[in-house]
mmCIF file with all atom_site columns, C-alpha atoms and ligand atoms in Angstrom:
data_model
loop_
_atom_site.group_PDB
_atom_site.id
_atom_site.type_symbol
_atom_site.label_atom_id
_atom_site.label_alt_id
_atom_site.label_comp_id
_atom_site.label_asym_id
_atom_site.label_entity_id
_atom_site.label_seq_id
_atom_site.pdbx_PDB_ins_code
_atom_site.Cartn_x
_atom_site.Cartn_y
_atom_site.Cartn_z
_atom_site.occupancy
_atom_site.B_iso_or_equiv
_atom_site.pdbx_formal_charge
_atom_site.auth_seq_id
_atom_site.auth_comp_id
_atom_site.auth_asym_id
_atom_site.auth_atom_id
_atom_site.pdbx_PDB_model_num
ATOM   1   C  CA  . UNK D 1 1   ? 0.000   0.000  0.000  1.00 0.00 ? 1   UNK D CA  1
ATOM   2   C  CA  . UNK D 1 2   ? 1.245   3.439  -0.861 1.00 0.00 ? 2   UNK D CA  1
ATOM   3   C  CA  . UNK D 1 3   ? 2.187   5.769  1.958  1.00 0.00 ? 3   UNK D CA  1
ATOM   4   C  CA  . UNK D 1 4   ? 0.095   8.493  0.361  1.00 0.00 ? 4   UNK D CA  1
ATOM   5   C  CA  . UNK D 1 5   ? -3.547  8.405  -0.709 1.00 0.00 ? 5   UNK D CA  1
ATOM   6   C  CA  . UNK D 1 6   ? -4.594  8.903  -4.321 1.00 0.00 ? 6   UNK D CA  1
ATOM   7   C  CA  . UNK D 1 7   ? -5.957  12.299 -3.389 1.00 0.00 ? 7   UNK D CA  1
ATOM   8   C  CA  . UNK D 1 8   ? -2.699  13.430 -1.830 1.00 0.00 ? 8   UNK D CA  1
ATOM   9   C  CA  . UNK D 1 9   ? -0.823  12.351 -4.940 1.00 0.00 ? 9   UNK D CA  1
ATOM   10  C  CA  . UNK D 1 10  ? -3.381  14.065 -7.174 1.00 0.00 ? 10  UNK D CA  1
ATOM   11  C  CA  . UNK D 1 11  ? -3.152  17.391 -5.313 1.00 0.00 ? 11  UNK D CA  1
ATOM   12  C  CA  . UNK D 1 12  ? 0.628   17.103 -5.178 1.00 0.00 ? 12  UNK D CA  1
ATOM   13  C  CA  . UNK D 1 13  ? 0.934   16.481 -8.906 1.00 0.00 ? 13  UNK D CA  1
ATOM   14  C  CA  . UNK D 1 14  ? -1.855  18.855 -9.985 1.00 0.00 ? 14  UNK D CA  1
ATOM   15  C  CA  . UNK D 1 15  ? -2.157  21.434 -7.255 1.00 0.00 ? 15  UNK D CA  1
ATOM   16  C  CA  . UNK D 1 16  ? -5.254  23.662 -7.529 1.00 0.00 ? 16  UNK D CA  1
ATOM   17  C  CA  . UNK D 1 17  ? -5.117  27.430 -7.205 1.00 0.00 ? 17  UNK D CA  1
ATOM   18  C  CA  . UNK D 1 18  ? -1.354  27.800 -7.442 1.00 0.00 ? 18  UNK D CA  1
ATOM   19  C  CA  . UNK D 1 19  ? -0.028  31.298 -7.937 1.00 0.00 ? 19  UNK D CA  1
ATOM   20  C  CA  . UNK D 1 20  ? -0.364  34.765 -6.564 1.00 0.00 ? 20  UNK D CA  1
ATOM   21  C  CA  . UNK D 1 21  ? -3.150  37.337 -6.524 1.00 0.00 ? 21  UNK D CA  1
ATOM   22  C  CA  . UNK D 1 22  ? -1.513  40.671 -7.314 1.00 0.00 ? 22  UNK D CA  1
ATOM   23  C  CA  . UNK D 1 23  ? -4.248  42.779 -5.729 1.00 0.00 ? 23  UNK D CA  1
ATOM   24  C  CA  . UNK D 1 24  ? -5.043  40.388 -2.898 1.00 0.00 ? 24  UNK D CA  1
ATOM   25  C  CA  . UNK D 1 25  ? -7.096  41.670 0.013  1.00 0.00 ? 25  UNK D CA  1
ATOM   26  C  CA  . UNK D 1 26  ? -5.168  39.511 2.463  1.00 0.00 ? 26  UNK D CA  1
ATOM   27  C  CA  . UNK D 1 27  ? -1.845  37.677 2.332  1.00 0.00 ? 27  UNK D CA  1
ATOM   28  C  CA  . UNK D 1 28  ? -0.618  35.189 4.891  1.00 0.00 ? 28  UNK D CA  1
ATOM   29  C  CA  . UNK D 1 29  ? 2.816   33.655 5.085  1.00 0.00 ? 29  UNK D CA  1
ATOM   30  C  CA  . UNK D 1 30  ? 3.719   30.940 7.531  1.00 0.00 ? 30  UNK D CA  1
ATOM   31  C  CA  . UNK D 1 31  ? 6.639   28.623 7.954  1.00 0.00 ? 31  UNK D CA  1
ATOM   32  C  CA  . UNK D 1 32  ? 7.845   25.664 9.902  1.00 0.00 ? 32  UNK D CA  1
ATOM   33  C  CA  . UNK D 1 33  ? 11.154  26.365 11.579 1.00 0.00 ? 33  UNK D CA  1
ATOM   34  C  CA  . UNK D 1 34  ? 12.149  22.698 11.717 1.00 0.00 ? 34  UNK D CA  1
ATOM   35  C  CA  . UNK D 1 35  ? 11.816  21.744 8.072  1.00 0.00 ? 35  UNK D CA  1
ATOM   36  C  CA  . UNK D 1 36  ? 12.154  25.263 6.670  1.00 0.00 ? 36  UNK D CA  1
ATOM   37  C  CA  . UNK D 1 37  ? 9.059   24.952 4.495  1.00 0.00 ? 37  UNK D CA  1
ATOM   38  C  CA  . UNK D 1 38  ? 7.080   28.090 3.716  1.00 0.00 ? 38  UNK D CA  1
ATOM   39  C  CA  . UNK D 1 39  ? 3.486   28.589 2.610  1.00 0.00 ? 39  UNK D CA  1
ATOM   40  C  CA  . UNK D 1 40  ? 1.981   31.808 1.334  1.00 0.00 ? 40  UNK D CA  1
ATOM   41  C  CA  . UNK D 1 41  ? -1.747  32.296 0.815  1.00 0.00 ? 41  UNK D CA  1
ATOM   42  C  CA  . UNK D 1 42  ? -3.560  35.108 -0.994 1.00 0.00 ? 42  UNK D CA  1
ATOM   43  C  CA  . UNK D 1 43  ? -7.261  35.836 -0.637 1.00 0.00 ? 43  UNK D CA  1
ATOM   44  C  CA  . UNK D 1 44  ? -9.687  38.088 -2.446 1.00 0.00 ? 44  UNK D CA  1
ATOM   45  C  CA  . UNK D 1 45  ? -12.710 39.017 -0.334 1.00 0.00 ? 45  UNK D CA  1
ATOM   46  C  CA  . UNK D 1 46  ? -16.084 40.438 -1.339 1.00 0.00 ? 46  UNK D CA  1
ATOM   47  C  CA  . UNK D 1 47  ? -18.831 41.053 1.230  1.00 0.00 ? 47  UNK D CA  1
ATOM   48  C  CA  . UNK D 1 48  ? -17.171 38.741 3.718  1.00 0.00 ? 48  UNK D CA  1
ATOM   49  C  CA  . UNK D 1 49  ? -16.822 35.896 1.201  1.00 0.00 ? 49  UNK D CA  1
ATOM   50  C  CA  . UNK D 1 50  ? -13.539 34.490 -0.097 1.00 0.00 ? 50  UNK D CA  1
ATOM   51  C  CA  . UNK D 1 51  ? -14.149 34.848 -3.824 1.00 0.00 ? 51  UNK D CA  1
ATOM   52  C  CA  . UNK D 1 52  ? -10.652 33.844 -4.875 1.00 0.00 ? 52  UNK D CA  1
ATOM   53  C  CA  . UNK D 1 53  ? -7.646  32.212 -3.258 1.00 0.00 ? 53  UNK D CA  1
ATOM   54  C  CA  . UNK D 1 54  ? -4.199  31.246 -4.459 1.00 0.00 ? 54  UNK D CA  1
ATOM   55  C  CA  . UNK D 1 55  ? -1.128  29.832 -2.817 1.00 0.00 ? 55  UNK D CA  1
ATOM   56  C  CA  . UNK D 1 56  ? 2.597   29.386 -3.214 1.00 0.00 ? 56  UNK D CA  1
ATOM   57  C  CA  . UNK D 1 57  ? 4.252   26.647 -1.219 1.00 0.00 ? 57  UNK D CA  1
ATOM   58  C  CA  . UNK D 1 58  ? 7.975   26.122 -1.013 1.00 0.00 ? 58  UNK D CA  1
ATOM   59  C  CA  . UNK D 1 59  ? 7.891   22.815 0.716  1.00 0.00 ? 59  UNK D CA  1
ATOM   60  C  CA  . UNK D 1 60  ? 7.314   19.107 0.724  1.00 0.00 ? 60  UNK D CA  1
ATOM   61  C  CA  . UNK D 1 61  ? 4.683   17.230 -1.273 1.00 0.00 ? 61  UNK D CA  1
ATOM   62  C  CA  . UNK D 1 62  ? 2.333   17.006 1.700  1.00 0.00 ? 62  UNK D CA  1
ATOM   63  C  CA  . UNK D 1 63  ? 2.554   20.767 2.225  1.00 0.00 ? 63  UNK D CA  1
ATOM   64  C  CA  . UNK D 1 64  ? 1.681   21.305 -1.432 1.00 0.00 ? 64  UNK D CA  1
ATOM   65  C  CA  . UNK D 1 65  ? -1.217  18.836 -1.316 1.00 0.00 ? 65  UNK D CA  1
ATOM   66  C  CA  . UNK D 1 66  ? -2.646  20.272 1.917  1.00 0.00 ? 66  UNK D CA  1
ATOM   67  C  CA  . UNK D 1 67  ? -2.407  23.867 0.733  1.00 0.00 ? 67  UNK D CA  1
ATOM   68  C  CA  . UNK D 1 68  ? -4.093  22.913 -2.527 1.00 0.00 ? 68  UNK D CA  1
ATOM   69  C  CA  . UNK D 1 69  ? -6.918  21.156 -0.694 1.00 0.00 ? 69  UNK D CA  1
ATOM   70  C  CA  . UNK D 1 70  ? -7.248  24.024 1.802  1.00 0.00 ? 70  UNK D CA  1
ATOM   71  C  CA  . UNK D 1 71  ? -7.765  26.532 -1.031 1.00 0.00 ? 71  UNK D CA  1
ATOM   72  C  CA  . UNK D 1 72  ? -10.524 24.364 -2.479 1.00 0.00 ? 72  UNK D CA  1
ATOM   73  C  CA  . UNK D 1 73  ? -12.183 24.091 0.919  1.00 0.00 ? 73  UNK D CA  1
ATOM   74  C  CA  . UNK D 1 74  ? -12.274 27.840 1.630  1.00 0.00 ? 74  UNK D CA  1
ATOM   75  C  CA  . UNK D 1 75  ? -13.105 29.188 -1.827 1.00 0.00 ? 75  UNK D CA  1
ATOM   76  C  CA  . UNK D 1 76  ? -16.627 30.600 -1.804 1.00 0.00 ? 76  UNK D CA  1
ATOM   77  C  CA  . UNK D 1 77  ? -16.820 30.370 1.991  1.00 0.00 ? 77  UNK D CA  1
ATOM   78  C  CA  . UNK D 1 78  ? -17.322 33.205 4.440  1.00 0.00 ? 78  UNK D CA  1
ATOM   79  C  CA  . UNK D 1 79  ? -14.298 34.377 6.426  1.00 0.00 ? 79  UNK D CA  1
ATOM   80  C  CA  . UNK D 1 80  ? -15.871 32.956 9.579  1.00 0.00 ? 80  UNK D CA  1
ATOM   81  C  CA  . UNK D 1 81  ? -16.352 29.568 7.974  1.00 0.00 ? 81  UNK D CA  1
ATOM   82  C  CA  . UNK D 1 82  ? -12.819 29.580 6.584  1.00 0.00 ? 82  UNK D CA  1
ATOM   83  C  CA  . UNK D 1 83  ? -11.475 30.311 10.044 1.00 0.00 ? 83  UNK D CA  1
ATOM   84  C  CA  . UNK D 1 84  ? -12.962 27.088 11.331 1.00 0.00 ? 84  UNK D CA  1
ATOM   85  C  CA  . UNK D 1 85  ? -10.952 25.030 8.830  1.00 0.00 ? 85  UNK D CA  1
ATOM   86  C  CA  . UNK D 1 86  ? -8.671  22.711 10.750 1.00 0.00 ? 86  UNK D CA  1
ATOM   87  C  CA  . UNK D 1 87  ? -5.630  20.808 9.613  1.00 0.00 ? 87  UNK D CA  1
ATOM   88  C  CA  . UNK D 1 88  ? -7.567  17.687 10.607 1.00 0.00 ? 88  UNK D CA  1
ATOM   89  C  CA  . UNK D 1 89  ? -10.374 18.500 8.167  1.00 0.00 ? 89  UNK D CA  1
ATOM   90  C  CA  . UNK D 1 90  ? -7.861  19.139 5.382  1.00 0.00 ? 90  UNK D CA  1
ATOM   91  C  CA  . UNK D 1 91  ? -6.066  15.886 6.140  1.00 0.00 ? 91  UNK D CA  1
ATOM   92  C  CA  . UNK D 1 92  ? -9.334  13.938 6.180  1.00 0.00 ? 92  UNK D CA  1
ATOM   93  C  CA  . UNK D 1 93  ? -10.412 15.476 2.879  1.00 0.00 ? 93  UNK D CA  1
ATOM   94  C  CA  . UNK D 1 94  ? -7.160  14.182 1.424  1.00 0.00 ? 94  UNK D CA  1
ATOM   95  C  CA  . UNK D 1 95  ? -7.796  10.679 2.693  1.00 0.00 ? 95  UNK D CA  1
ATOM   96  C  CA  . UNK D 1 96  ? -5.207  10.967 5.454  1.00 0.00 ? 96  UNK D CA  1
ATOM   97  C  CA  . UNK D 1 97  ? -1.490  11.591 5.817  1.00 0.00 ? 97  UNK D CA  1
ATOM   98  C  CA  . UNK D 1 98  ? 1.222   9.587  7.526  1.00 0.00 ? 98  UNK D CA  1
ATOM   99  C  CA  . UNK D 1 99  ? 1.529   10.715 11.170 1.00 0.00 ? 99  UNK D CA  1
ATOM   100 C  CA  . UNK D 1 100 ? 4.956   12.216 10.660 1.00 0.00 ? 100 UNK D CA  1
ATOM   101 C  CA  . UNK D 1 101 ? 3.537   14.403 7.890  1.00 0.00 ? 101 UNK D CA  1
ATOM   102 C  CA  . UNK D 1 102 ? 0.650   15.863 9.878  1.00 0.00 ? 102 UNK D CA  1
ATOM   103 C  CA  . UNK D 1 103 ? 2.657   18.974 10.698 1.00 0.00 ? 103 UNK D CA  1
ATOM   104 C  CA  . UNK D 1 104 ? 2.613   19.827 6.992  1.00 0.00 ? 104 UNK D CA  1
ATOM   105 C  CA  . UNK D 1 105 ? -1.173  20.166 7.134  1.00 0.00 ? 105 UNK D CA  1
ATOM   106 C  CA  . UNK D 1 106 ? -0.808  22.539 10.074 1.00 0.00 ? 106 UNK D CA  1
ATOM   107 C  CA  . UNK D 1 107 ? 0.887   24.992 7.736  1.00 0.00 ? 107 UNK D CA  1
ATOM   108 C  CA  . UNK D 1 108 ? -2.230  25.027 5.544  1.00 0.00 ? 108 UNK D CA  1
ATOM   109 C  CA  . UNK D 1 109 ? -4.467  25.843 8.505  1.00 0.00 ? 109 UNK D CA  1
ATOM   110 C  CA  . UNK D 1 110 ? -2.078  28.566 9.644  1.00 0.00 ? 110 UNK D CA  1
ATOM   111 C  CA  . UNK D 1 111 ? -1.740  30.087 6.181  1.00 0.00 ? 111 UNK D CA  1
ATOM   112 C  CA  . UNK D 1 112 ? -5.519  30.489 5.903  1.00 0.00 ? 112 UNK D CA  1
ATOM   113 C  CA  . UNK D 1 113 ? -5.650  32.103 9.336  1.00 0.00 ? 113 UNK D CA  1
ATOM   114 C  CA  . UNK D 1 114 ? -2.736  34.387 8.528  1.00 0.00 ? 114 UNK D CA  1
ATOM   115 C  CA  . UNK D 1 115 ? -4.338  35.590 5.270  1.00 0.00 ? 115 UNK D CA  1
ATOM   116 C  CA  . UNK D 1 116 ? -7.635  36.328 7.025  1.00 0.00 ? 116 UNK D CA  1
ATOM   117 C  CA  . UNK D 1 117 ? -5.838  38.077 9.865  1.00 0.00 ? 117 UNK D CA  1
ATOM   118 C  CA  . UNK D 1 118 ? -4.010  40.238 7.334  1.00 0.00 ? 118 UNK D CA  1
ATOM   119 C  CA  . UNK D 1 119 ? -7.331  41.095 5.702  1.00 0.00 ? 119 UNK D CA  1
ATOM   120 C  CA  . UNK D 1 120 ? -8.810  42.123 9.059  1.00 0.00 ? 120 UNK D CA  1
ATOM   121 C  CA  . UNK D 1 121 ? -5.776  44.235 9.916  1.00 0.00 ? 121 UNK D CA  1
ATOM   122 C  CA  . UNK D 1 122 ? -5.695  45.997 6.553  1.00 0.00 ? 122 UNK D CA  1
ATOM   123 C  CA  . UNK D 1 123 ? -9.354  46.862 6.840  1.00 0.00 ? 123 UNK D CA  1
ATOM   124 C  CA  . UNK D 1 124 ? -9.403  47.768 10.516 1.00 0.00 ? 124 UNK D CA  1
ATOM   125 C  CA  . UNK D 1 125 ? -11.871 44.994 11.254 1.00 0.00 ? 125 UNK D CA  1
ATOM   126 C  CA  . UNK D 1 126 ? -11.969 44.128 14.966 1.00 0.00 ? 126 UNK D CA  1
ATOM   127 C  CA  . UNK D 1 127 ? -11.107 40.470 15.520 1.00 0.00 ? 127 UNK D CA  1
ATOM   128 C  CA  . UNK D 1 128 ? -10.970 37.929 18.286 1.00 0.00 ? 128 UNK D CA  1
ATOM   129 C  CA  . UNK D 1 129 ? -7.326  36.969 18.869 1.00 0.00 ? 129 UNK D CA  1
ATOM   130 C  CA  . UNK D 1 130 ? -8.420  33.592 20.187 1.00 0.00 ? 130 UNK D CA  1
ATOM   131 C  CA  . UNK D 1 131 ? -9.432  32.662 16.644 1.00 0.00 ? 131 UNK D CA  1
ATOM   132 C  CA  . UNK D 1 132 ? -5.874  33.181 15.362 1.00 0.00 ? 132 UNK D CA  1
ATOM   133 C  CA  . UNK D 1 133 ? -3.632  31.266 17.733 1.00 0.00 ? 133 UNK D CA  1
ATOM   134 C  CA  . UNK D 1 134 ? -1.269  30.060 15.052 1.00 0.00 ? 134 UNK D CA  1
ATOM   135 C  CA  . UNK D 1 135 ? -1.316  32.941 12.606 1.00 0.00 ? 135 UNK D CA  1
ATOM   136 C  CA  . UNK D 1 136 ? -0.410  35.443 15.300 1.00 0.00 ? 136 UNK D CA  1
ATOM   137 C  CA  . UNK D 1 137 ? 2.784   33.666 16.205 1.00 0.00 ? 137 UNK D CA  1
ATOM   138 C  CA  . UNK D 1 138 ? 3.533   31.763 13.020 1.00 0.00 ? 138 UNK D CA  1
ATOM   139 C  CA  . UNK D 1 139 ? 7.057   33.047 12.676 1.00 0.00 ? 139 UNK D CA  1
ATOM   140 C  CA  . UNK D 1 140 ? 7.975   32.873 16.299 1.00 0.00 ? 140 UNK D CA  1
ATOM   141 C  CA  . UNK D 1 141 ? 8.027   29.191 16.943 1.00 0.00 ? 141 UNK D CA  1
ATOM   142 C  CA  . UNK D 1 142 ? 7.502   25.825 15.448 1.00 0.00 ? 142 UNK D CA  1
ATOM   143 C  CA  . UNK D 1 143 ? 4.162   24.142 16.037 1.00 0.00 ? 143 UNK D CA  1
ATOM   144 C  CA  . UNK D 1 144 ? 5.252   20.642 15.206 1.00 0.00 ? 144 UNK D CA  1
ATOM   145 C  CA  . UNK D 1 145 ? 5.387   19.531 18.810 1.00 0.00 ? 145 UNK D CA  1
ATOM   146 C  CA  . UNK D 1 146 ? 1.998   21.102 19.573 1.00 0.00 ? 146 UNK D CA  1
ATOM   147 C  CA  . UNK D 1 147 ? 0.187   19.279 16.843 1.00 0.00 ? 147 UNK D CA  1
ATOM   148 C  CA  . UNK D 1 148 ? 1.504   15.785 16.524 1.00 0.00 ? 148 UNK D CA  1
ATOM   149 C  CA  . UNK D 1 149 ? 3.385   15.248 19.745 1.00 0.00 ? 149 UNK D CA  1
ATOM   150 C  CA  . UNK D 1 150 ? 6.783   14.904 18.109 1.00 0.00 ? 150 UNK D CA  1
HETATM 151 FE FE1 . LIG T 2 .   ? 7.927   20.757 5.965  1.00 0.00 ? 1   LIG T FE1 1
HETATM 152 FE FE2 . LIG T 2 .   ? 6.128   19.040 5.127  1.00 0.00 ? 1   LIG T FE2 1
HETATM 153 S  S1  . LIG T 2 .   ? 8.170   18.617 5.697  1.00 0.00 ? 1   LIG T S1  1
HETATM 154 S  S2  . LIG T 2 .   ? 5.853   21.113 5.623  1.00 0.00 ? 1   LIG T S2  1
#
């Protein structure tokens, strides 16, 4: 049996929504200090809805697959809905990831949060910090240990 599901391989080989949005309304960049991988997410927002999203990931195949899936899951969703996206939901939608690759999916969750946080900041929208635990400190420490116990 392959280590990676068909869906993971599909999103890795044919990632959806790759690229940048020049006039994005929010941009989030997060990284994992241990592996050095970086994920950048761009969102376009109209009336509280994410009408477009693109990403650039400089990282492993699982990071590419999870960011691709995350963009599909938040496109057309409200900001509030997108904020509830968890790395677990992304991983499940991909048919699972090996345990030692779960931290890659955390980057996808953080990148979405970071892009939304940037949107709120740019537009002076009041926000609840509790909803952005990872995005607020994304560059300050590595979340690997928090998420998968490694
Ligand atoms: Fe770094 Fe996957 S190994 S995100």
